[in-house]
Tab-separated table of C-alpha atoms in Angstrom:
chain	number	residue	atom	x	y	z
A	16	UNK	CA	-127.276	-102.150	-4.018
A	17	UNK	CA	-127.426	-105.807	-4.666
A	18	UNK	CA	-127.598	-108.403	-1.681
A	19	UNK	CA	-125.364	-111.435	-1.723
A	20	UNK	CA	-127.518	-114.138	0.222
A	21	UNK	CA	-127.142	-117.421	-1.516
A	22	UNK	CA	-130.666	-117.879	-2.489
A	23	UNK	CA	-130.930	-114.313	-3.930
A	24	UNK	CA	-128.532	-112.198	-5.688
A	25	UNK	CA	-125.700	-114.838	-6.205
A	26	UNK	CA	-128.256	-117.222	-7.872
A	27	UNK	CA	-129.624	-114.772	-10.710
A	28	UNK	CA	-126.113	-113.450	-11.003
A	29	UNK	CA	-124.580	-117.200	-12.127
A	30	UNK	CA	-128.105	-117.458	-14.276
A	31	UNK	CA	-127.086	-114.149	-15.747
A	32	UNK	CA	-124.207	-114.986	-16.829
A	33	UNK	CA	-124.668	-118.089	-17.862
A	34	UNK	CA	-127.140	-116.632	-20.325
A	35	UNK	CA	-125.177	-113.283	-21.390
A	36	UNK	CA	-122.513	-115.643	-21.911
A	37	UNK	CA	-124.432	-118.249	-24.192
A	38	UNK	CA	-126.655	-115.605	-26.264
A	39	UNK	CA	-124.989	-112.476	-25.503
A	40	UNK	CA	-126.122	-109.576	-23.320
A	41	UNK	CA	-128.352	-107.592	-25.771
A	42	UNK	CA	-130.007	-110.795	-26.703
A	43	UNK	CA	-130.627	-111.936	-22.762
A	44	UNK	CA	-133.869	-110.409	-21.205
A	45	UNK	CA	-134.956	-110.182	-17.150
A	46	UNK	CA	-137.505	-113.079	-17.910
A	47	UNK	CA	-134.947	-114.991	-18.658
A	48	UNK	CA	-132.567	-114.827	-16.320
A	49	UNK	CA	-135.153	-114.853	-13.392
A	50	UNK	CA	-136.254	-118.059	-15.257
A	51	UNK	CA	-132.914	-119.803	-15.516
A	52	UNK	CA	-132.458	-118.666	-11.870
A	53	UNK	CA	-135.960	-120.364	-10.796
A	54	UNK	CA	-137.149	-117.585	-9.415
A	55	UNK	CA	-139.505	-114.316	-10.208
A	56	UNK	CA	-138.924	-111.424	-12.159
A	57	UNK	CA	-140.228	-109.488	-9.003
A	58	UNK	CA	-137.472	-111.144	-7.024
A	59	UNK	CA	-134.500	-110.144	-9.817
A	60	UNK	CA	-136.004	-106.658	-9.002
A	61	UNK	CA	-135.827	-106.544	-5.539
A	62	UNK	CA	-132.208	-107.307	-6.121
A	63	UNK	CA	-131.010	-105.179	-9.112
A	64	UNK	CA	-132.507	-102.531	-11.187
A	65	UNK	CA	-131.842	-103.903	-14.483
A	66	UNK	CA	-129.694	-106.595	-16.025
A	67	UNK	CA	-127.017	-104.227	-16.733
A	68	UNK	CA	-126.881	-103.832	-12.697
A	69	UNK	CA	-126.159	-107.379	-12.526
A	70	UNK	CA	-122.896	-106.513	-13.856
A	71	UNK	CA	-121.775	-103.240	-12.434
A	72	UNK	CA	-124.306	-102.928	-9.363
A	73	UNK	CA	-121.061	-103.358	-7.198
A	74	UNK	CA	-118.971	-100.116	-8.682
A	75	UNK	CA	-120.650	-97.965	-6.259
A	76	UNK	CA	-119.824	-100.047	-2.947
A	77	UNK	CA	-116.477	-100.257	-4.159
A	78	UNK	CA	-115.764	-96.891	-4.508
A	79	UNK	CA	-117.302	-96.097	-1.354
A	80	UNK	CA	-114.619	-98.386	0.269
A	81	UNK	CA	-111.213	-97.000	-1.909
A	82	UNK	CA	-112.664	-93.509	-0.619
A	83	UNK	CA	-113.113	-94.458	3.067
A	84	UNK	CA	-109.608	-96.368	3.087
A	85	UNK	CA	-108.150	-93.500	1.648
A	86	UNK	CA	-109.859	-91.015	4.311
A	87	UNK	CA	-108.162	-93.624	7.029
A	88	UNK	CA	-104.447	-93.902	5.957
A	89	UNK	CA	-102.330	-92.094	8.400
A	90	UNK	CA	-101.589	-88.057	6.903
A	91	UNK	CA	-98.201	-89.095	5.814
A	92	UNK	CA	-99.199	-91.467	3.618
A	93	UNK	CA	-97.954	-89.829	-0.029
A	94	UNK	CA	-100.831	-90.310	-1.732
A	95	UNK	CA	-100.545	-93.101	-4.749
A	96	UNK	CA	-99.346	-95.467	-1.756
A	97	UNK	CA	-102.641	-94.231	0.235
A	98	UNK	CA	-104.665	-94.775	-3.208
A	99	UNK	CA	-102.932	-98.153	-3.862
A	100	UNK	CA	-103.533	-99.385	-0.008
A	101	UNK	CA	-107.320	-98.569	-0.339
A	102	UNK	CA	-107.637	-100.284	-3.627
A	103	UNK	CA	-105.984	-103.191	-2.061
A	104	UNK	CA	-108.172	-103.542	0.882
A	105	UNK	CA	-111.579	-103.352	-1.223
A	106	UNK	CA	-110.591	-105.836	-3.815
A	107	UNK	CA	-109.470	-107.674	-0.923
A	108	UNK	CA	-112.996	-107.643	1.037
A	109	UNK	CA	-115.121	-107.636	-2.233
A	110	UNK	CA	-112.994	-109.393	-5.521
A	111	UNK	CA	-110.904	-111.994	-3.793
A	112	UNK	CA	-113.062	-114.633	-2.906
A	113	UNK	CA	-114.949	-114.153	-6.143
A	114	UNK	CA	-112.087	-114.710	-8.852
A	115	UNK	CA	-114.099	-117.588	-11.209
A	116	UNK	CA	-117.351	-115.188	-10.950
A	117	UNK	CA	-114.516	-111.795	-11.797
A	118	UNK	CA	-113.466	-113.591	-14.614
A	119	UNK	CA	-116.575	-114.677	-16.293
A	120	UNK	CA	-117.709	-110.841	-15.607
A	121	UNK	CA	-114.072	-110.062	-17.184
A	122	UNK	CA	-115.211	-111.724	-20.424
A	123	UNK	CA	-119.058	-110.932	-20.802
A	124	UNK	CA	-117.736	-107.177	-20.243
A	125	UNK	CA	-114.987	-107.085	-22.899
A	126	UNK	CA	-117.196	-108.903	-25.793
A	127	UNK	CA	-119.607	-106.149	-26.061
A	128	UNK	CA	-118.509	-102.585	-26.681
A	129	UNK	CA	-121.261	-100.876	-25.288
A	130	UNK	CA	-120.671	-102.390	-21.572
A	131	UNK	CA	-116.870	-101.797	-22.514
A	132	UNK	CA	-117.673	-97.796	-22.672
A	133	UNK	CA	-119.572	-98.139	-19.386
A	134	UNK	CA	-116.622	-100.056	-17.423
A	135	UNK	CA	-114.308	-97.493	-18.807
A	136	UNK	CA	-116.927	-95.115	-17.514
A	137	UNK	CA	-117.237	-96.724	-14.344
A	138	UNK	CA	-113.119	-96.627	-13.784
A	139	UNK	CA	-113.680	-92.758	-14.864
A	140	UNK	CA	-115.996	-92.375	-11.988
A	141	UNK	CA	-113.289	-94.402	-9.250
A	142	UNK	CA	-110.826	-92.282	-10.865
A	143	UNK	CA	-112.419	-88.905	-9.873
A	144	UNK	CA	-113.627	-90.120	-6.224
A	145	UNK	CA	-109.327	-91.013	-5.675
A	146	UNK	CA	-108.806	-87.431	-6.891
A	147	UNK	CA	-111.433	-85.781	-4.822
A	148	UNK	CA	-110.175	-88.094	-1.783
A	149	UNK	CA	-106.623	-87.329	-2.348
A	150	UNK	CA	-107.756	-83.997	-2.893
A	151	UNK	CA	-109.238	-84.144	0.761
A	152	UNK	CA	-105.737	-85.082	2.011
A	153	UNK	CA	-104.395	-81.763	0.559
A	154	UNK	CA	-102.890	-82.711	-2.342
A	155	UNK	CA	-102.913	-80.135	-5.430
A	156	UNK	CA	-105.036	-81.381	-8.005
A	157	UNK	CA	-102.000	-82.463	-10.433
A	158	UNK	CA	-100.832	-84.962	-7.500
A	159	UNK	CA	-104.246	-86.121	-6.608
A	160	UNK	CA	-105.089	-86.304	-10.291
A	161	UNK	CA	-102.175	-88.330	-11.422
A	162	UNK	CA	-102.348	-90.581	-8.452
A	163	UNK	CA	-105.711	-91.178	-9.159
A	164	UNK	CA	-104.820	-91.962	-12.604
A	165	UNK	CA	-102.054	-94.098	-12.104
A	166	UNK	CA	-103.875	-95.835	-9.147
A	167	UNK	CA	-106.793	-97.107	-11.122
A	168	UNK	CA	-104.170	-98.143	-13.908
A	169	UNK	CA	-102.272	-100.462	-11.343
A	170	UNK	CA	-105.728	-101.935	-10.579
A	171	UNK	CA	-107.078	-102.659	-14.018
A	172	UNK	CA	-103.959	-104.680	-15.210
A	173	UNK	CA	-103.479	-106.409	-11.886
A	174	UNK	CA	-107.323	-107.440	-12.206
A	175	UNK	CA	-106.877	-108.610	-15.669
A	176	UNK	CA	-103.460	-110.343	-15.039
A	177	UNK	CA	-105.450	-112.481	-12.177
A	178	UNK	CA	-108.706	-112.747	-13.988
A	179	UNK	CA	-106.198	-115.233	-16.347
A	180	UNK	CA	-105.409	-118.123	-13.849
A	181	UNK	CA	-107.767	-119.648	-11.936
A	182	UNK	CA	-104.912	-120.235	-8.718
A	183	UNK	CA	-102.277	-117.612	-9.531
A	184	UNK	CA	-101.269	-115.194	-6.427
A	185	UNK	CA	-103.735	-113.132	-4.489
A	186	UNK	CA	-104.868	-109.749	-6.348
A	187	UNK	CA	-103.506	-107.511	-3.267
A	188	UNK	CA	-99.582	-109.002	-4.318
A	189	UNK	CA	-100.259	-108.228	-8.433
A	190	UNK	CA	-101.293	-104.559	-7.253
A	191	UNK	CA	-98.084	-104.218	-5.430
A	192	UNK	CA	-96.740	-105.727	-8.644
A	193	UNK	CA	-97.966	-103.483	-11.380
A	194	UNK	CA	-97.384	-100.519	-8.777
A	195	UNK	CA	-93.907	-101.433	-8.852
A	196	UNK	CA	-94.110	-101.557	-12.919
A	197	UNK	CA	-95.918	-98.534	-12.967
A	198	UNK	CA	-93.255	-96.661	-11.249
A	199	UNK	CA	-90.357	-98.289	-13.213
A	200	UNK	CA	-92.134	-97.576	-16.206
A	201	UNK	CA	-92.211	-93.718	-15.831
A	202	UNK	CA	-89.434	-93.324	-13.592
A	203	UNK	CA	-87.107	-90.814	-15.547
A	204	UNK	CA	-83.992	-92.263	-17.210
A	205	UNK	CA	-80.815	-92.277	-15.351
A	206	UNK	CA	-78.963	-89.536	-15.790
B	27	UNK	CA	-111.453	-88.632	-42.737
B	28	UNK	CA	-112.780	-85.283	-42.655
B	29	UNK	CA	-111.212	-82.990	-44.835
B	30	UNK	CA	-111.005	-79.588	-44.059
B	31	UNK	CA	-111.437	-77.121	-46.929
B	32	UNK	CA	-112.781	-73.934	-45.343
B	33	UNK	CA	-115.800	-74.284	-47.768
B	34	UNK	CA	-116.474	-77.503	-46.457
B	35	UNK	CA	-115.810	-79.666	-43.245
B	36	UNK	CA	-115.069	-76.408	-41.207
B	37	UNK	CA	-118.192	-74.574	-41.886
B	38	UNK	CA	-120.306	-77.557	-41.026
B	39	UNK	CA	-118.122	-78.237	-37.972
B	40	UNK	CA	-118.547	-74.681	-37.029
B	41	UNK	CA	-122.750	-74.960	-37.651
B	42	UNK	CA	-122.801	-79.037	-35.732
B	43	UNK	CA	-120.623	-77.311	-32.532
B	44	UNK	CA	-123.529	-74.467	-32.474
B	45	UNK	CA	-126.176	-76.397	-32.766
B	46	UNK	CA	-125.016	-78.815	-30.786
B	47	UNK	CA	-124.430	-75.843	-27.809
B	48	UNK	CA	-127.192	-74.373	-28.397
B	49	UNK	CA	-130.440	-76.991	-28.244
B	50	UNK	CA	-127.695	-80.542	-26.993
B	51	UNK	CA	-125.834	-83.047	-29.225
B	52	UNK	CA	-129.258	-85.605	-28.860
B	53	UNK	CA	-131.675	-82.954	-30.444
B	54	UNK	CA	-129.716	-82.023	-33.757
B	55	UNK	CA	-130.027	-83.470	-37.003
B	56	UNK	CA	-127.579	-83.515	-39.877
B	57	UNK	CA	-129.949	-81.772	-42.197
B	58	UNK	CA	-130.028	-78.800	-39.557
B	59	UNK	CA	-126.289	-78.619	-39.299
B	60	UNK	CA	-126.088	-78.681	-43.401
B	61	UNK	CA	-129.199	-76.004	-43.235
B	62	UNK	CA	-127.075	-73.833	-40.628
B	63	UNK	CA	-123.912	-74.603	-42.656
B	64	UNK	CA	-125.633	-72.985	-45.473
B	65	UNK	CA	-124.591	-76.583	-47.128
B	66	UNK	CA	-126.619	-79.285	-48.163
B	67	UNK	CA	-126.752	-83.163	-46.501
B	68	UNK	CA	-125.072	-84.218	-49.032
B	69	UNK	CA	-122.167	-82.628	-48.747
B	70	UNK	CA	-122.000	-82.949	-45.318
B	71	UNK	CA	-122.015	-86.772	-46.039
B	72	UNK	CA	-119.195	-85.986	-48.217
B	73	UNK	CA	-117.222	-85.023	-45.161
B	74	UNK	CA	-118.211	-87.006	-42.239
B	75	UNK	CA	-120.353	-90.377	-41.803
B	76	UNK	CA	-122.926	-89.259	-39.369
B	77	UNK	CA	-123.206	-86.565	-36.648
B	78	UNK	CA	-121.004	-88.102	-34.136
B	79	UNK	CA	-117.608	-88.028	-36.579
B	80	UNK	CA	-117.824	-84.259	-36.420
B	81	UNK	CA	-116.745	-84.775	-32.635
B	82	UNK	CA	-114.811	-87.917	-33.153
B	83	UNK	CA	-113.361	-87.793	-36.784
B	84	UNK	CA	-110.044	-86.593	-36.282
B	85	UNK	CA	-109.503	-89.214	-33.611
B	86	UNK	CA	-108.020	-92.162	-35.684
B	87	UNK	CA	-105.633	-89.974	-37.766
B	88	UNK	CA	-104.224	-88.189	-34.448
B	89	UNK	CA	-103.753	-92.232	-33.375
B	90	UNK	CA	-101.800	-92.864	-36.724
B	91	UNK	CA	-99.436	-89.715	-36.194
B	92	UNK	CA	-98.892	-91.049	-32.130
B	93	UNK	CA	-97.797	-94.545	-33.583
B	94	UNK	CA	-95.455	-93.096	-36.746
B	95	UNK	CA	-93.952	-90.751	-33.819
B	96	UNK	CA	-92.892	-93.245	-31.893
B	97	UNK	CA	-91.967	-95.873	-34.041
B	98	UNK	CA	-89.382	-92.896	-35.128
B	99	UNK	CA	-88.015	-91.843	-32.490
B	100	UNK	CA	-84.445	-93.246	-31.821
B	101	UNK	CA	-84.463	-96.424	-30.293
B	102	UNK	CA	-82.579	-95.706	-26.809
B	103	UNK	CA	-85.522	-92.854	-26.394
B	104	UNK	CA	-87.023	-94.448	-22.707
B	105	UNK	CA	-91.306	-95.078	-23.626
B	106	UNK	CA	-92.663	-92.841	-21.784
B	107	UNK	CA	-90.699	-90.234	-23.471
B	108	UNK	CA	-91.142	-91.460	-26.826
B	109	UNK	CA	-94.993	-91.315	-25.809
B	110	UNK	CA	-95.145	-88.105	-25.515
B	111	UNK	CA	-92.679	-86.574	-27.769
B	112	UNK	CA	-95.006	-88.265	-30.381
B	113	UNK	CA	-98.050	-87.185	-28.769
B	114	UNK	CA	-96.332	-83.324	-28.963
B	115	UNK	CA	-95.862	-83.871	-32.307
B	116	UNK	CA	-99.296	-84.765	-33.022
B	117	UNK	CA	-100.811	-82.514	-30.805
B	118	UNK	CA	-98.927	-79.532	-32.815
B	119	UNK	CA	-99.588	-80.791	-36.152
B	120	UNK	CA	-103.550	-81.390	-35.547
B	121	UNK	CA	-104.641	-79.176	-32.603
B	122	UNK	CA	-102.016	-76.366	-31.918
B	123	UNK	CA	-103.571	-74.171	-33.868
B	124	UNK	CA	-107.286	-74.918	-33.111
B	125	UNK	CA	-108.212	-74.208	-29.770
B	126	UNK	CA	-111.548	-72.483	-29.618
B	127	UNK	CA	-112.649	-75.296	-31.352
B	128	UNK	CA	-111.148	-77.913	-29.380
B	129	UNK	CA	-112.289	-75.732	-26.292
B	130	UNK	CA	-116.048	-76.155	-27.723
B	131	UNK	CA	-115.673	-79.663	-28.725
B	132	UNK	CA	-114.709	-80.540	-24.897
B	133	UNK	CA	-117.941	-78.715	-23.759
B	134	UNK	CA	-119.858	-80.277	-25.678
B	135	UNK	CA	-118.632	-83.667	-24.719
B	136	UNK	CA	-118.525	-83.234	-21.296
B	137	UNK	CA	-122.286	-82.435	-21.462
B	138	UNK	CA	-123.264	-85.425	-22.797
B	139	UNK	CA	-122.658	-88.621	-21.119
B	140	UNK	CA	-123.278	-90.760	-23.841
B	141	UNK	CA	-120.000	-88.528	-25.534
B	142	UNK	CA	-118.371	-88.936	-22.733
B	143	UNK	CA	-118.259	-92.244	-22.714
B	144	UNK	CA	-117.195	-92.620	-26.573
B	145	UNK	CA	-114.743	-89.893	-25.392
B	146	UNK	CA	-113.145	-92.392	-22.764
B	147	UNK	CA	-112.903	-95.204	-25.195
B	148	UNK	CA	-111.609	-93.302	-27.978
B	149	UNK	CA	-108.977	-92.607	-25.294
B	150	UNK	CA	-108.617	-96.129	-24.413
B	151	UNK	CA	-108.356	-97.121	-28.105
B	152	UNK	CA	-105.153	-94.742	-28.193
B	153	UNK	CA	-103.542	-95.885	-24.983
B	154	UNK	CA	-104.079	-99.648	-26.735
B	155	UNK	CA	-101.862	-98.157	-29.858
B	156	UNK	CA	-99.492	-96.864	-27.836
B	157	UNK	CA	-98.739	-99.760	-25.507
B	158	UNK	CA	-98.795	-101.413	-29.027
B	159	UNK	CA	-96.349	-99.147	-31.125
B	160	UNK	CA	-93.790	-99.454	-27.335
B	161	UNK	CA	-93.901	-103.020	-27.621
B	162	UNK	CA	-93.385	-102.781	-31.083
B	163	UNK	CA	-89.574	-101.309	-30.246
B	164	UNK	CA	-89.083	-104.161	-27.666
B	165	UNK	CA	-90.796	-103.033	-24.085
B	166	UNK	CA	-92.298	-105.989	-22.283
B	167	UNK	CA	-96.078	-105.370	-21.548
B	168	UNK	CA	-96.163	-103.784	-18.279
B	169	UNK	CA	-93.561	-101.515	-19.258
B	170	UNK	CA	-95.586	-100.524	-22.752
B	171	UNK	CA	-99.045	-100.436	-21.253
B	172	UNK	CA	-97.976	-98.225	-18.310
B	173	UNK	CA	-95.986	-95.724	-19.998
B	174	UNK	CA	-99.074	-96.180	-22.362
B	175	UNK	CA	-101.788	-95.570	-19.260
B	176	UNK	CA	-99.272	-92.317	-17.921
B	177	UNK	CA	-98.970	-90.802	-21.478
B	178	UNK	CA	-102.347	-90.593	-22.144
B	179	UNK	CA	-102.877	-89.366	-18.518
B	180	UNK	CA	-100.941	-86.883	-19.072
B	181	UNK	CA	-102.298	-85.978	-22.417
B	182	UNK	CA	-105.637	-85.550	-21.044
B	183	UNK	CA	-104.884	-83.254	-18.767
B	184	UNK	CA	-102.818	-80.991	-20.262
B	185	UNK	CA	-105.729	-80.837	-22.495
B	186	UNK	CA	-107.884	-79.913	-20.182
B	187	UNK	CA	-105.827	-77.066	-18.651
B	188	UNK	CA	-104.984	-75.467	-22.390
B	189	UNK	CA	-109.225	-75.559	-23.021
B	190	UNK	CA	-109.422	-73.454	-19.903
B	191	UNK	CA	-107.525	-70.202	-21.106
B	192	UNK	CA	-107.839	-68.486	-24.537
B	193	UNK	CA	-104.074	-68.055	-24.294
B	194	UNK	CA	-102.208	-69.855	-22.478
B	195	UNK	CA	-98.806	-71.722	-23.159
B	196	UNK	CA	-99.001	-74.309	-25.894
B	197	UNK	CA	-100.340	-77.480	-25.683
B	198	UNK	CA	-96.885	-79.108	-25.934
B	199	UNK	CA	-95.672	-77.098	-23.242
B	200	UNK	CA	-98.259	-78.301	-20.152
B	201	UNK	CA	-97.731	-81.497	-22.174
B	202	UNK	CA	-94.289	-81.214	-20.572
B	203	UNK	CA	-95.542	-79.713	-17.660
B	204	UNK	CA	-97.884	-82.689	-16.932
B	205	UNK	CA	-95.302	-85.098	-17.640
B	206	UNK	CA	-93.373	-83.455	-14.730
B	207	UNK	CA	-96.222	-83.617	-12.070
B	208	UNK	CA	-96.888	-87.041	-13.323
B	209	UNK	CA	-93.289	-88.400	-12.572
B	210	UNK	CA	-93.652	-86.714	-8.966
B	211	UNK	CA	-97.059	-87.394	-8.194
B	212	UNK	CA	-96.297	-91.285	-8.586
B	213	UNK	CA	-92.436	-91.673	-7.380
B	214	UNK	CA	-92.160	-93.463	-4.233
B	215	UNK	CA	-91.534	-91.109	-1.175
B	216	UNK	CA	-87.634	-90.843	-0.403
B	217	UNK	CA	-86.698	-93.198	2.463
């Protein structure tokens, strides 16, 4: 897992980038960034694996923290609100300070299709850790599944509804937006 | 677009999902599928543009037939319904009738993560087309791009259930099925 000191991670992160940004990802070596960073290539290693790290090296942390936050809601919880409230609480600790350095991720992500299949990938994997969580809780696997499902939803259009302004409202109040559109959205017609 | 003469696309389907069982999707050439086929490359280039459209091929037709359905269905139809009475449709029209194959197409897939992430955007590109073909008949975007995210959830698992028995219910059936546990699964717990 990366490390966030100043001097470190966050530095070859902004070089990164910078440079995926300018030339493109495929095009952008280690050297490089290291380079643009002012530091060593040894030192980009001691912080990520590769350059592709630099961009989802945090997936695992945060679904280590949706999992754990699910694990502490109190049993009645019903289980997308449980799902929703964990989500909430590691964007909160993790995304919401970070929305200019989100959105530039947002961006590099979305231009190539290769790291496109991996984020979809990587929202696969959060996905089945809500399901196996929920699934923990004693829900039946269509519950946990589809709360999963619709969890992970709710967070990928609130992310990319506050990846678009640079001072619009907190991420934790867009989830509990697009939950609330979620669930008008599929709600059965009235009779 | 594959075409599927008996003579043709299906044999060398039948010969790629062997091969591809047998010695992994990575390891198998077109000419071996052709050799297997009892076909040669070239007329296996007649049907499909590389090895990875005899997994994938069918996918942008079965998206056509989604949008069609729900650009006719009558206009007070609520989208999430429309979603999946077009998905139904398609579902009957393209896979009803094919499930062994289907059954070793998902193995196959699942084996591979490389497929499986192609799988997930091929998935994505769909829920894109739906949320398109909703706004299309007036939804706002959370509205479309939920009932988008839900139909496709629940397409995906129904899916999965009808690959795990030779003869279970039809597809459209656990379609509905899903739907149902869906709609639960996410409705907000009575006060």
């Amino acid at each position: 897992m990366p490390r966030w000191e100043p001097d470190g991670a966050e530095r070859l992160e902004t070089a990164a980038f910078d440079l995926f940004a300018e030339q493109g990802f495929d095009r952008t070596t280690v050297a490089e960034i290291a380079e643009r960073a002012g530091l060593t290539p040894r030192t980009f290693f001691n912080h990520f694996a590769d350059k592709r790290e630099v961009l989802f090296g945090l997936s695992a942390e945060f679904r280590q923290r949706v999992v754990r936050g699910i694990a502490e809601c109190p049993p009645a919880t019903p289980p997308l609100d449980a799902a929703v409230h964990a989500l909430q609480a590691a964007l909160d600790a993790m995304f919401e300070h970070r929305r200019a350095a989100v959105t530039r991720r947002f961006a590099i992500v979305e231009a190539n299709p290769e790291l496109r299949e991996r984020e979809l990938s990587k929202i696969a994997d959060l996905a089945d850790a809500v399901e196996a969580a929920l699934r923990a809780r004693g829900h039946d696997t269509d519950t946990a599944g589809f709360a999963a499902d619709a969890a992970t939803a709710v967070q990928r259009r609130a992310m990319q509804k506050w990846t678009r302004t640079a001072d619009g409202p907190p991420l934790r109040e867009l989830v509990a937006d697009a939950l609330g559109a979620l669930r008008a959205a599929v709600a059965p017609a009235a009779p």
